[in-house]
XYZ file of N, CA, C and O in Angstrom:
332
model
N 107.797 142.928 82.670
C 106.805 141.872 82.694
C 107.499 140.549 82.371
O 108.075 140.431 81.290
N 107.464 139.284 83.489
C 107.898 138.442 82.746
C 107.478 137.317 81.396
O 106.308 136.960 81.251
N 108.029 137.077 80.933
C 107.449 136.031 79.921
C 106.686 134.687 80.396
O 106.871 133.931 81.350
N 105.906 134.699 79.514
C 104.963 133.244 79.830
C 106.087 132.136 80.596
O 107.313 132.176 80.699
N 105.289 131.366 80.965
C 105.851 129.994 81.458
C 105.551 128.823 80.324
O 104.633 128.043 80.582
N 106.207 128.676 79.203
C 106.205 127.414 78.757
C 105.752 126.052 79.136
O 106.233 125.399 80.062
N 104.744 125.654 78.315
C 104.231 124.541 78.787
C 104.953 123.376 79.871
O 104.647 122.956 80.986
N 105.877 123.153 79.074
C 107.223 121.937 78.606
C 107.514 122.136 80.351
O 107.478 121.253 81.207
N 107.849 123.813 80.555
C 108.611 123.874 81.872
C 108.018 123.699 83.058
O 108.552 123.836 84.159
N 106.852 123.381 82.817
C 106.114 122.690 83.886
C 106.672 121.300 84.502
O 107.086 121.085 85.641
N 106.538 120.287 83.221
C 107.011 119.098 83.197
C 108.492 119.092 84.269
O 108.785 118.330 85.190
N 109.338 120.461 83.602
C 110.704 120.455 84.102
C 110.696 120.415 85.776
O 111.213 119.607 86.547
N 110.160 121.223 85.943
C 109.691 121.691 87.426
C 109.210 120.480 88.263
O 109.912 119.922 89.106
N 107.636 120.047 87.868
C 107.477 118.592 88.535
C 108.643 117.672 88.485
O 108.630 116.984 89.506
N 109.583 117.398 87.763
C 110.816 116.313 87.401
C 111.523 116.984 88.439
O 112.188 116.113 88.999
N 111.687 117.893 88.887
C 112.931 118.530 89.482
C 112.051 118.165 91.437
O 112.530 117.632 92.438
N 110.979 118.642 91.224
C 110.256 118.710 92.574
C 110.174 117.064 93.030
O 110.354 116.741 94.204
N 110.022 116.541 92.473
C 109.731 114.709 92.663
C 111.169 114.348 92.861
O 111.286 113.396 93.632
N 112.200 114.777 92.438
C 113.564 114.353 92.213
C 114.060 113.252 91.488
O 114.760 112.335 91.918
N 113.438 113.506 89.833
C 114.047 112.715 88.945
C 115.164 113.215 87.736
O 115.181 114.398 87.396
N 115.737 112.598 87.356
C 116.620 113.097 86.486
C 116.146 112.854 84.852
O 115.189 112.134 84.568
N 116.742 113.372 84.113
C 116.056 112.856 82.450
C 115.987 114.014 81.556
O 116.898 114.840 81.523
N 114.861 114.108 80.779
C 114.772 115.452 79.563
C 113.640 115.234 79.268
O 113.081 114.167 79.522
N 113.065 116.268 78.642
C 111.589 116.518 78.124
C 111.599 117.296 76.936
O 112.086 118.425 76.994
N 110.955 116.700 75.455
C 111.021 117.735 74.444
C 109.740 117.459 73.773
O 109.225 116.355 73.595
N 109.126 119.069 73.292
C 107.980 118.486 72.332
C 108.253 118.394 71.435
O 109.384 118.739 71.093
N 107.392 117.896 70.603
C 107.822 117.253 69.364
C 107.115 117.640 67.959
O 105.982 118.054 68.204
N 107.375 117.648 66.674
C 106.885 118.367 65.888
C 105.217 117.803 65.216
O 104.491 118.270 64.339
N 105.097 116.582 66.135
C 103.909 115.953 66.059
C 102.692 116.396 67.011
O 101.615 115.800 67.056
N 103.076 117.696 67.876
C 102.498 118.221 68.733
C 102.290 117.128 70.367
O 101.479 117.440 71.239
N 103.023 116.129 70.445
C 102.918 115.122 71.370
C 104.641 115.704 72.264
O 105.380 116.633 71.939
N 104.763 114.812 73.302
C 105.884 115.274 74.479
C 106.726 114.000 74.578
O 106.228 112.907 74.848
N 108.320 114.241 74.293
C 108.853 112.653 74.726
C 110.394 113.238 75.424
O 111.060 114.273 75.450
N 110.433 112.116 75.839
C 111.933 112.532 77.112
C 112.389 110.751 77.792
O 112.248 109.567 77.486
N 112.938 111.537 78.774
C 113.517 110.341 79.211
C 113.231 110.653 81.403
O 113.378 111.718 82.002
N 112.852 109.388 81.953
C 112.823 109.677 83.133
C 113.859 108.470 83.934
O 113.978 107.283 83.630
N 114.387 109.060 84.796
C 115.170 107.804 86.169
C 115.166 108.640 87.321
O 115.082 109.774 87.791
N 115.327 107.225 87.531
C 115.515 107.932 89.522
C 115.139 106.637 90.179
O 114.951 105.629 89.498
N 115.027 106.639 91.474
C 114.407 105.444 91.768
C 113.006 105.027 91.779
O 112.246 105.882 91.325
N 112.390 103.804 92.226
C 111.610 103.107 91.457
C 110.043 104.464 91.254
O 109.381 104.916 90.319
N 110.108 104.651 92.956
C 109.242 105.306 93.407
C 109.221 106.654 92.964
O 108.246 107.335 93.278
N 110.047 107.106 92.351
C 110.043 108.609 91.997
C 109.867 108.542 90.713
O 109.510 109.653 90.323
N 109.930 107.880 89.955
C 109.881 107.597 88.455
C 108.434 107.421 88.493
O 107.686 108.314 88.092
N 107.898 106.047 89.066
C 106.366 105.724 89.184
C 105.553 107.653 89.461
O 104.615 108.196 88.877
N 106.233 108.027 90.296
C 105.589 109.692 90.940
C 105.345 110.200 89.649
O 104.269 110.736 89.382
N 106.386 110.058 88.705
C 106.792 111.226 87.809
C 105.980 110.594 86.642
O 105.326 111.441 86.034
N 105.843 109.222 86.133
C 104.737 108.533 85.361
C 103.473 109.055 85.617
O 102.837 109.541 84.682
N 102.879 109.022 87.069
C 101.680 109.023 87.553
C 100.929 110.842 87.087
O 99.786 111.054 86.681
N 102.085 111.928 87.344
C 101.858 112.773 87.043
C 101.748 113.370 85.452
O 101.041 114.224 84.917
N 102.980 112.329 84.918
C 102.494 113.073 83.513
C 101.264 112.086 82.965
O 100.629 112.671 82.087
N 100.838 110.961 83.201
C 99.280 110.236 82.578
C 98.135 111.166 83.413
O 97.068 111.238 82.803
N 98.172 111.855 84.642
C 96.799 112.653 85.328
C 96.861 114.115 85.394
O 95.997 114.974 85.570
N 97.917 114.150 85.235
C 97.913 115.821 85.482
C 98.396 116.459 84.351
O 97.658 117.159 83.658
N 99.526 116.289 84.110
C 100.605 117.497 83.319
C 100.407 118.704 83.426
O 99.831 119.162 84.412
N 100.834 119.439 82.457
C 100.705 121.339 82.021
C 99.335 121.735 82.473
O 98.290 121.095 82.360
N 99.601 123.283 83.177
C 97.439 123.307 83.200
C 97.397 123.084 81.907
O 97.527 121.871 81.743
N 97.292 123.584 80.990
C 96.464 123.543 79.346
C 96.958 122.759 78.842
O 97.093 122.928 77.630
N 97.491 121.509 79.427
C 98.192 120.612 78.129
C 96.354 119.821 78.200
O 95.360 120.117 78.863
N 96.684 118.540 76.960
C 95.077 117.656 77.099
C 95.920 116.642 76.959
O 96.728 116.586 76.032
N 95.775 115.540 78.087
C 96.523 114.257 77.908
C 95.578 113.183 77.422
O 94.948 112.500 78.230
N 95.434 112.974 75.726
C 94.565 111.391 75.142
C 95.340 110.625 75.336
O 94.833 109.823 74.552
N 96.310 110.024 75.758
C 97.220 108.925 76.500
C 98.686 109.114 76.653
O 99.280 110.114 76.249
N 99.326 107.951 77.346
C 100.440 108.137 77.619
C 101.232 107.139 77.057
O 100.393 106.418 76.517
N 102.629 106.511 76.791
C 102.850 105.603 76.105
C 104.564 105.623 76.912
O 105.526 106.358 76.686
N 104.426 104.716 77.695
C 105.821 104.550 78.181
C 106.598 103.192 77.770
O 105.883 102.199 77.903
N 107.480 103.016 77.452
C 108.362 102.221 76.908
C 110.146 102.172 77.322
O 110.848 103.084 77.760
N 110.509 100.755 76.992
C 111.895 100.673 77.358
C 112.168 100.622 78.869
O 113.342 100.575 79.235
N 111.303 100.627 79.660
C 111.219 100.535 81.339
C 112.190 99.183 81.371
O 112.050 98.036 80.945
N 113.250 99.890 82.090
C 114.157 99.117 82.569
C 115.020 99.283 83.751
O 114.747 100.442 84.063
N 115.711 98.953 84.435
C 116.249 98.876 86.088
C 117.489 99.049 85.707
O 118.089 98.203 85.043
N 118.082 100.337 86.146
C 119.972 100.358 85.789
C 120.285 100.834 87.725
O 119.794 101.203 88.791
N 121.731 100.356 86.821
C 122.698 100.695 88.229
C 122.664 101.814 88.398
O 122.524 102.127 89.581
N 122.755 102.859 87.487
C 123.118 104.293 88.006
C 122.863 105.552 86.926
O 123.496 105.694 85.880
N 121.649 106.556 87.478
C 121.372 107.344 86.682
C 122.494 107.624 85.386
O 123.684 107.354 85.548
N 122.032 108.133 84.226
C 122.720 108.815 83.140
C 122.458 109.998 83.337
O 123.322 110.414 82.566
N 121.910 111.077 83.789
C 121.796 112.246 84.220
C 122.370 112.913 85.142
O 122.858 112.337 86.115
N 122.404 114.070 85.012
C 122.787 114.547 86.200
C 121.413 115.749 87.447
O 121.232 116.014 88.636
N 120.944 116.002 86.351
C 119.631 116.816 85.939
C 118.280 116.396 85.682
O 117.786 115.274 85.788
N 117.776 117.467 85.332
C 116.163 117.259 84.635
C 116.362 118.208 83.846
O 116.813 119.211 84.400
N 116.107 118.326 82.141
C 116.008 119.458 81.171
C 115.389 118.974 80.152
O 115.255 117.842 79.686
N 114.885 120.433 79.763
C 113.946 120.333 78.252
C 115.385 120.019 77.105
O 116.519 119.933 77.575
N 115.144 119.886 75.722
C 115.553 119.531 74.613
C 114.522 120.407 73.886
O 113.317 120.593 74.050
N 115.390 120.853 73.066
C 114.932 121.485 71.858
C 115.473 121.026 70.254
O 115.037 121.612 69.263
């Protein structure tokens, strides 16, 4: 039988399907923080999804994005959770 699907790895999955790079970790405040890039439009994708959708069972009371800024060239190579 396999094991549940972790909330978190949802997030991973949409990041990977949209094609952004970054990390996702929850946090001991029961809230979700990470990091997203890619270009403009895939980032906006990947914003849009975690403020309307996220996890089936997650409950999103808001979203809080910060530090939005324009670089030359991803720091990632990937998309991954943090623990």
């Amino acid at each position: 039988m396999p094991a549940p699907i972790l909330q978190i790895e949802y997030t991973e999955d949409e990041a990977k399907k949209i094609g952004v790079v970054g990390w996702v970790k929850n946090t001991s405040k029961g809230t979700v923080t990470g990091q997203v890039q890619g270009p403009e439009e895939k980032v906006n994708s990947m914003m849009s999804w975690l403020s309307k959708v996220g996890s089936p069972s997650s409950r999103i009371d808001r979203t809080n994005f910060s530090n939005e800024k324009t670089i030359s060239k991803v720091e990632y190579s990937n998309f991954s959770i943090r623990y």
